Amino acid sequence: MSDLYAVMGNPINHSKSPQIHSAFAEQTQQDLIYSATLVPLDGFEHAVQEFFRNAHGKGLNVTVPFKEEAYQLAQIHSPRALRAGAVNTLKRHEDGRIYGDNTDGLGLVADLTRNLQISLSGKRILLLGAGGAVKGVLEPLLAEKPAQIVIANRSIEKAIDLAKAFSDIGNVTGCGFAQVQGYFDVIINGTSASLQGDLPPLPSECVASHTQVYDMMYGAEPTLFMQWAKQQGAKAAYDGLGMLVEQAAEAFLLWRGVRPQTAPVMAGIRAKLLKPAAV
Ligand code: NDP
C-alpha cells in the first residue's frame, strides 16, 4: 500500500495541498497518496492520533487553526518549530514519535526573495497577524536582516508578546492596527481576515508608491487585501500561492528526502485557479 499523507484544517475545502503534493509525487516518482481532512475544532488531537495509528500514515500538514495545537502535540521539534511555537508539518519519526517542523517561513522567504525578487535587507516590514503563520515566518524574515518588523494584530497583546519573544534576533515591535505609523517597504498579511472576506483596518498612510504587498491568502481573484493595497497606490500586490507551493516543497523534502521543482507546479495550480469551473 502507498504511504499516506494529508492536510488537516478547518475549513479545508479551499486547500490546494493535495494537488501540489500529488504533482510533486508524480514529478519525483514517489508512491504516495495525499488527501485533505476537515477536522472538528475540538477534534485535532484525536484526528492526528487516528492518522498515525495507521502504519502507512507517514506525515501531515497542518493549517488554520491548528498550528499551535500541532506544536503541543509534537513530541520532537525542529529548532525553527521550537522558536515559532507553531508547527505546519508533522512526520512520523523512525522511533514512532511525532516530529514537528515549521516550513511556512522558508516558503514565504523563498517566494518573496527568489520568485518575486523582493529584497528584504534594510527594509521596513509590516507583518499583520499574530497566529501560527506569523509565528512561523518571523525567524526566517528576521534572518534577511530587515531594518524593522512591526507586527500588528487585532488582539494587541498577542502582537506585543510575539515581538518580545523575537526581539533578541532583530528589531521587532508589536501593536494594534490603529497604532501602525508611517509607511512600509513591504506589507505582509498573515491574518485569516481574507478567509472571512474581511480587511484589517489599517491607516492608508502605511502604503507608499514603492510599497510591495503580500497576502498569505490566495485565490482565483486578487484578495480583498491586495485590492485594498492597490487602491492605496501600492507598487505591487501578490497572493500567497507561491508561499504555499514553496512551504509544501520543504515539507515534501522532509518526508521523502527529495526536493521537487516548484515553478511548474506553481504554474499548474495558478492555471487551474484561473480556469472557470465547468457549468
Ligand atoms: P491562526 O488562526 O493561527 O491566526 C489567525 C490570525 O488572523 C490571528 O492573528 C487573528 O487575530 C487574525 N484574524 C482573524 N480574523 C481576523 C479579522 N477578521 N480581522 C483581523 N484579523 C483577523 O491562522 P494562521 O496564522 O495559521 O493563518 C493565517 C492566514 O495565513 C490564513 O489565511 C492562512 O490561510 C494563511 N496561510 C497561508 C500560507 C501559505 O502557504 N500561503 C501558510 C500559512 C498560512 P486574533 O489574534 O486577534 O484572533
Coordinates of C-alpha atoms and ligand atoms in Angstrom, one line a residue:
M1 CA 0.0 0.0 0.0
S2 CA 1.1 3.6 -0.8
D3 CA 2.4 5.9 2.0
L4 CA -0.4 8.2 3.3
Y5 CA -0.1 11.9 3.8
A6 CA -2.8 14.5 4.5
V7 CA -3.5 18.2 5.3
M8 CA -5.8 18.8 8.4
G9 CA -7.6 22.1 9.0
N10 CA -10.9 23.8 9.4
P11 CA -12.0 25.0 6.9
I12 CA -10.2 22.8 4.4
N13 CA -12.1 22.8 1.1
H14 CA -10.0 25.8 -0.2
S15 CA -6.8 23.8 0.3
K16 CA -4.6 23.2 -2.8
S17 CA -2.1 21.0 -0.8
P18 CA -3.5 17.7 -2.3
Q19 CA -3.0 19.0 -5.8
I20 CA 0.5 20.3 -5.0
H21 CA 1.8 17.1 -3.3
S22 CA 0.3 14.9 -5.9
A23 CA 2.1 16.9 -8.6
F24 CA 5.4 16.7 -6.5
A25 CA 4.9 12.9 -6.2
E26 CA 4.4 12.5 -9.9
Q27 CA 7.4 14.7 -10.7
T28 CA 9.7 12.9 -8.4
Q29 CA 8.1 9.4 -8.9
Q30 CA 7.2 8.9 -5.3
D31 CA 4.5 6.4 -4.4
L32 CA 2.1 8.2 -2.0
I33 CA -1.5 9.3 -1.5
Y34 CA -2.2 12.8 -0.1
S35 CA -5.7 13.9 1.0
A36 CA -7.4 16.7 2.7
T37 CA -9.2 16.2 6.1
L38 CA -11.7 18.5 7.7
V39 CA -11.2 18.3 11.4
P40 CA -13.7 19.5 14.0
L41 CA -12.4 22.4 16.1
D42 CA -12.3 20.2 19.2
G43 CA -11.0 17.1 17.4
F44 CA -7.5 17.8 16.2
E45 CA -5.6 15.6 18.7
H46 CA -7.9 12.7 18.0
A47 CA -7.6 13.1 14.3
V48 CA -3.8 13.1 14.4
Q49 CA -3.6 10.1 16.6
E50 CA -6.0 8.1 14.4
F51 CA -4.0 9.1 11.3
F52 CA -0.7 7.9 12.8
R53 CA -2.3 4.7 14.2
N54 CA -2.3 3.5 10.6
A55 CA 1.2 2.2 9.8
H56 CA 1.0 3.8 6.4
G57 CA 0.3 7.3 7.8
K58 CA 3.7 9.0 7.4
G59 CA 3.1 12.7 7.5
L60 CA 0.6 15.6 7.9
N61 CA 0.4 19.2 7.0
V62 CA -1.5 21.4 9.5
T63 CA -3.4 24.5 8.6
V64 CA -5.8 27.1 10.2
P65 CA -6.5 27.0 13.1
F66 CA -4.4 24.0 14.4
K67 CA -0.7 25.0 14.1
E68 CA -0.3 25.8 17.8
E69 CA -2.1 22.7 18.8
A70 CA 0.2 20.7 16.4
Y71 CA 3.2 22.2 18.2
Q72 CA 1.8 21.0 21.6
L73 CA 1.1 17.6 20.2
A74 CA 4.6 17.0 18.5
Q75 CA 7.0 15.0 20.7
I76 CA 10.1 16.3 19.0
H77 CA 10.6 19.7 17.3
S78 CA 12.9 21.1 14.7
P79 CA 14.8 24.2 16.0
R80 CA 12.7 26.5 13.8
A81 CA 9.4 24.9 15.1
L82 CA 10.6 25.4 18.7
R83 CA 11.3 29.1 18.0
A84 CA 8.0 29.6 16.3
G85 CA 5.9 27.7 18.8
A86 CA 3.8 26.6 15.8
V87 CA 4.0 23.5 13.6
N88 CA 2.7 23.1 10.0
T89 CA 4.4 19.8 9.2
L90 CA 4.2 16.5 11.2
K91 CA 6.2 13.4 10.4
R92 CA 6.3 10.0 12.0
H93 CA 9.9 9.8 13.3
E94 CA 11.8 6.5 12.9
D95 CA 11.3 5.6 16.6
G96 CA 7.5 6.2 16.2
R97 CA 7.4 9.6 17.9
I98 CA 5.8 12.5 16.1
Y99 CA 8.2 15.1 14.8
G100 CA 7.0 18.7 14.3
D101 CA 8.6 21.2 11.9
N102 CA 7.5 24.6 10.5
T103 CA 8.2 25.3 6.8
D104 CA 6.0 28.4 6.4
G105 CA 8.8 30.9 6.9
L106 CA 11.1 29.2 4.4
G107 CA 8.3 29.1 2.0
L108 CA 7.5 32.8 2.4
V109 CA 11.1 34.0 2.2
A110 CA 11.7 31.7 -0.9
D111 CA 8.7 33.2 -2.7
L112 CA 9.5 36.8 -1.8
T113 CA 13.2 36.8 -2.4
R114 CA 13.7 34.1 -5.1
N115 CA 10.5 34.1 -7.1
L116 CA 9.4 37.7 -6.7
Q117 CA 12.9 39.2 -6.4
I118 CA 11.9 41.3 -3.4
S119 CA 14.9 42.1 -1.3
L120 CA 14.1 42.4 2.5
S121 CA 17.5 43.5 3.7
G122 CA 17.3 47.0 5.3
K123 CA 13.6 47.2 4.6
R124 CA 10.8 48.3 6.9
I125 CA 8.2 45.5 7.0
L126 CA 4.7 45.5 8.4
L127 CA 3.5 42.0 9.4
L128 CA -0.2 41.6 10.0
G129 CA -1.5 38.9 12.4
A130 CA 0.0 37.0 15.3
G131 CA -1.3 33.5 14.7
G132 CA 0.5 30.3 13.7
A133 CA 1.5 31.5 10.3
V134 CA 3.1 34.7 11.6
K135 CA 5.0 32.9 14.3
G136 CA 6.4 30.6 11.7
V137 CA 7.7 33.3 9.4
L138 CA 9.3 35.7 11.9
E139 CA 12.6 34.0 12.3
P140 CA 13.3 33.5 8.6
L141 CA 12.2 37.0 7.9
L142 CA 14.5 38.4 10.6
A143 CA 17.3 36.3 9.1
E144 CA 17.0 38.5 6.0
K145 CA 18.1 41.5 8.1
P146 CA 15.3 44.0 7.6
A147 CA 15.7 47.4 9.3
Q148 CA 12.5 46.8 11.3
I149 CA 9.5 44.5 11.5
V150 CA 6.2 45.9 13.0
I151 CA 3.7 43.2 14.0
A152 CA 0.1 44.5 14.1
N153 CA -2.7 42.3 15.3
R154 CA -6.4 42.6 16.2
S155 CA -5.6 41.2 19.7
I156 CA -2.9 43.7 20.5
E157 CA -1.3 41.8 23.4
K158 CA -0.6 38.9 21.1
A159 CA 1.4 41.2 18.8
I160 CA 3.3 42.7 21.7
D161 CA 4.2 39.3 23.2
L162 CA 5.3 37.9 19.9
A163 CA 7.5 40.9 19.2
K164 CA 9.1 40.4 22.7
A165 CA 9.7 36.7 22.0
F166 CA 11.7 37.5 18.9
S167 CA 13.4 40.8 19.9
D168 CA 16.7 39.1 20.7
I169 CA 17.2 38.3 17.0
G170 CA 16.1 41.6 15.4
N171 CA 14.3 45.0 15.6
V172 CA 10.7 43.9 16.0
T173 CA 7.8 45.7 17.8
G174 CA 4.1 44.9 18.2
C175 CA 0.9 47.0 18.2
G176 CA -2.7 47.1 17.1
F177 CA -3.9 48.1 13.6
A178 CA -4.8 51.6 14.7
Q179 CA -1.3 52.3 16.1
V180 CA 0.5 51.5 12.9
Q181 CA 2.6 54.6 11.9
G182 CA 4.4 55.7 8.8
Y183 CA 4.9 53.9 5.5
F184 CA 6.4 50.5 4.9
D185 CA 8.5 49.0 2.1
V186 CA 6.8 45.6 2.4
I187 CA 3.5 44.7 4.0
I188 CA 2.7 41.0 4.6
N189 CA -0.9 40.0 5.5
G190 CA -0.7 36.9 7.8
T191 CA -4.2 37.3 9.2
S192 CA -7.0 35.0 8.2
A193 CA -9.2 38.1 7.6
S194 CA -9.3 37.5 3.9
L195 CA -10.8 34.0 4.5
Q196 CA -13.8 35.7 6.0
G197 CA -13.9 38.4 3.3
D198 CA -12.6 40.9 6.0
L199 CA -10.0 43.6 5.9
P200 CA -7.6 44.5 8.7
P201 CA -8.4 48.2 9.4
L202 CA -5.1 49.8 8.6
P203 CA -4.3 53.5 8.1
S204 CA -3.9 54.2 4.4
E205 CA -0.6 56.1 5.0
C206 CA 1.2 52.8 5.6
V207 CA 1.1 52.2 1.8
A208 CA 3.6 54.3 -0.3
S209 CA 4.0 54.2 -4.1
H210 CA 7.0 51.8 -3.7
T211 CA 5.3 49.5 -1.2
Q212 CA 5.1 45.8 -2.2
V213 CA 2.2 43.9 -0.6
Y214 CA 1.9 40.2 0.0
D215 CA -1.2 38.4 1.2
M216 CA -0.6 34.8 2.5
M217 CA -4.1 34.0 1.4
Y218 CA -4.6 33.2 -2.3
G219 CA -7.5 32.6 -4.7
A220 CA -8.7 32.9 -8.3
E221 CA -9.2 36.7 -7.8
P222 CA -6.8 39.1 -6.0
T223 CA -7.7 39.0 -2.3
L224 CA -9.6 41.9 -0.7
F225 CA -6.4 42.9 0.9
M226 CA -4.5 43.0 -2.4
Q227 CA -7.3 45.1 -3.9
W228 CA -7.2 47.5 -1.0
A229 CA -3.4 47.9 -1.2
K230 CA -3.6 48.6 -5.0
Q231 CA -6.3 51.2 -4.3
Q232 CA -4.0 52.9 -1.8
G233 CA -1.3 53.1 -4.6
A234 CA 0.9 50.1 -3.8
K235 CA 3.5 49.3 -6.4
A236 CA 2.5 45.6 -6.5
A237 CA 0.4 43.1 -4.6
Y238 CA 0.9 39.3 -4.6
D239 CA -1.0 36.4 -3.2
G240 CA 0.3 33.5 -1.2
L241 CA 0.2 30.7 -3.8
G242 CA 4.0 30.8 -4.2
M243 CA 4.5 30.6 -0.4
L244 CA 2.1 27.6 -0.3
V245 CA 4.0 25.7 -3.0
E246 CA 7.4 26.6 -1.5
Q247 CA 6.4 25.5 2.0
A248 CA 5.0 22.3 0.6
A249 CA 8.3 21.6 -1.2
E250 CA 10.1 21.9 2.2
A251 CA 7.6 19.5 3.8
F252 CA 8.0 17.1 0.9
L253 CA 11.8 17.2 1.3
L254 CA 11.4 16.4 5.0
W255 CA 9.1 13.5 4.3
R256 CA 10.6 12.0 1.2
G257 CA 14.2 13.2 1.2
V258 CA 13.8 14.7 -2.3
R259 CA 13.3 18.3 -3.3
P260 CA 10.7 18.8 -6.0
Q261 CA 10.8 21.7 -8.6
T262 CA 8.3 24.3 -7.6
A263 CA 7.9 26.5 -10.7
P264 CA 6.0 24.1 -12.9
V265 CA 3.7 23.1 -10.0
M266 CA 3.0 26.8 -9.2
A267 CA 2.2 27.5 -12.9
G268 CA -0.1 24.4 -13.0
I269 CA -2.1 25.4 -9.8
R270 CA -2.3 29.0 -11.0
A271 CA -3.7 27.9 -14.3
K272 CA -6.3 25.7 -12.6
L273 CA -7.3 28.5 -10.3
L274 CA -7.9 30.9 -13.2
K275 CA -9.9 28.4 -15.2
P276 CA -13.6 28.9 -14.9
A277 CA -15.4 25.9 -13.2
A278 CA -17.3 23.8 -15.7
V279 CA -21.1 24.6 -15.9
Ligands
NDP1 P1 -4.4 31.5 13.0 O1 -5.9 31.1 13.2 O2 -3.4 30.9 13.8 O3 -4.3 33.1 13.2 C1 -5.2 34.0 12.6 C2 -4.8 35.4 12.7 O4 -5.6 36.2 11.9 C3 -4.8 36.0 14.1 O5 -3.7 36.9 14.2 C4 -6.1 36.7 14.2 O6 -6.2 37.7 15.1 C5 -6.2 37.2 12.8 N1 -7.6 37.4 12.3 C6 -8.6 36.5 12.2 N2 -9.7 37.1 11.7 C7 -9.4 38.4 11.6 C8 -10.2 39.5 11.1 N3 -11.4 39.4 10.7 N4 -9.6 40.7 11.1 C9 -8.3 40.9 11.5 N5 -7.5 39.9 12.0 C10 -8.1 38.6 12.0 O7 -4.2 31.3 11.4 P2 -2.8 31.1 10.7 O8 -1.8 32.1 11.3 O9 -2.4 29.7 10.6 O10 -3.1 31.6 9.2 C11 -3.3 32.9 8.9 C12 -3.6 33.1 7.4 O11 -2.4 32.8 6.6 C13 -4.7 32.2 6.8 O12 -5.4 33.0 5.8 C14 -3.9 31.1 6.1 O13 -4.7 30.6 5.0 C15 -2.7 31.9 5.6 N6 -1.6 31.0 5.4 C16 -1.1 30.8 4.1 C17 0.0 30.0 3.9 C18 0.6 29.9 2.6 O14 1.4 29.0 2.4 N7 0.2 30.7 1.6 C19 0.7 29.3 5.0 C20 0.1 29.6 6.3 C21 -1.0 30.4 6.5 P3 -6.5 37.5 16.7 O15 -5.2 37.1 17.3 O16 -7.0 38.8 17.1 O17 -7.6 36.4 16.7

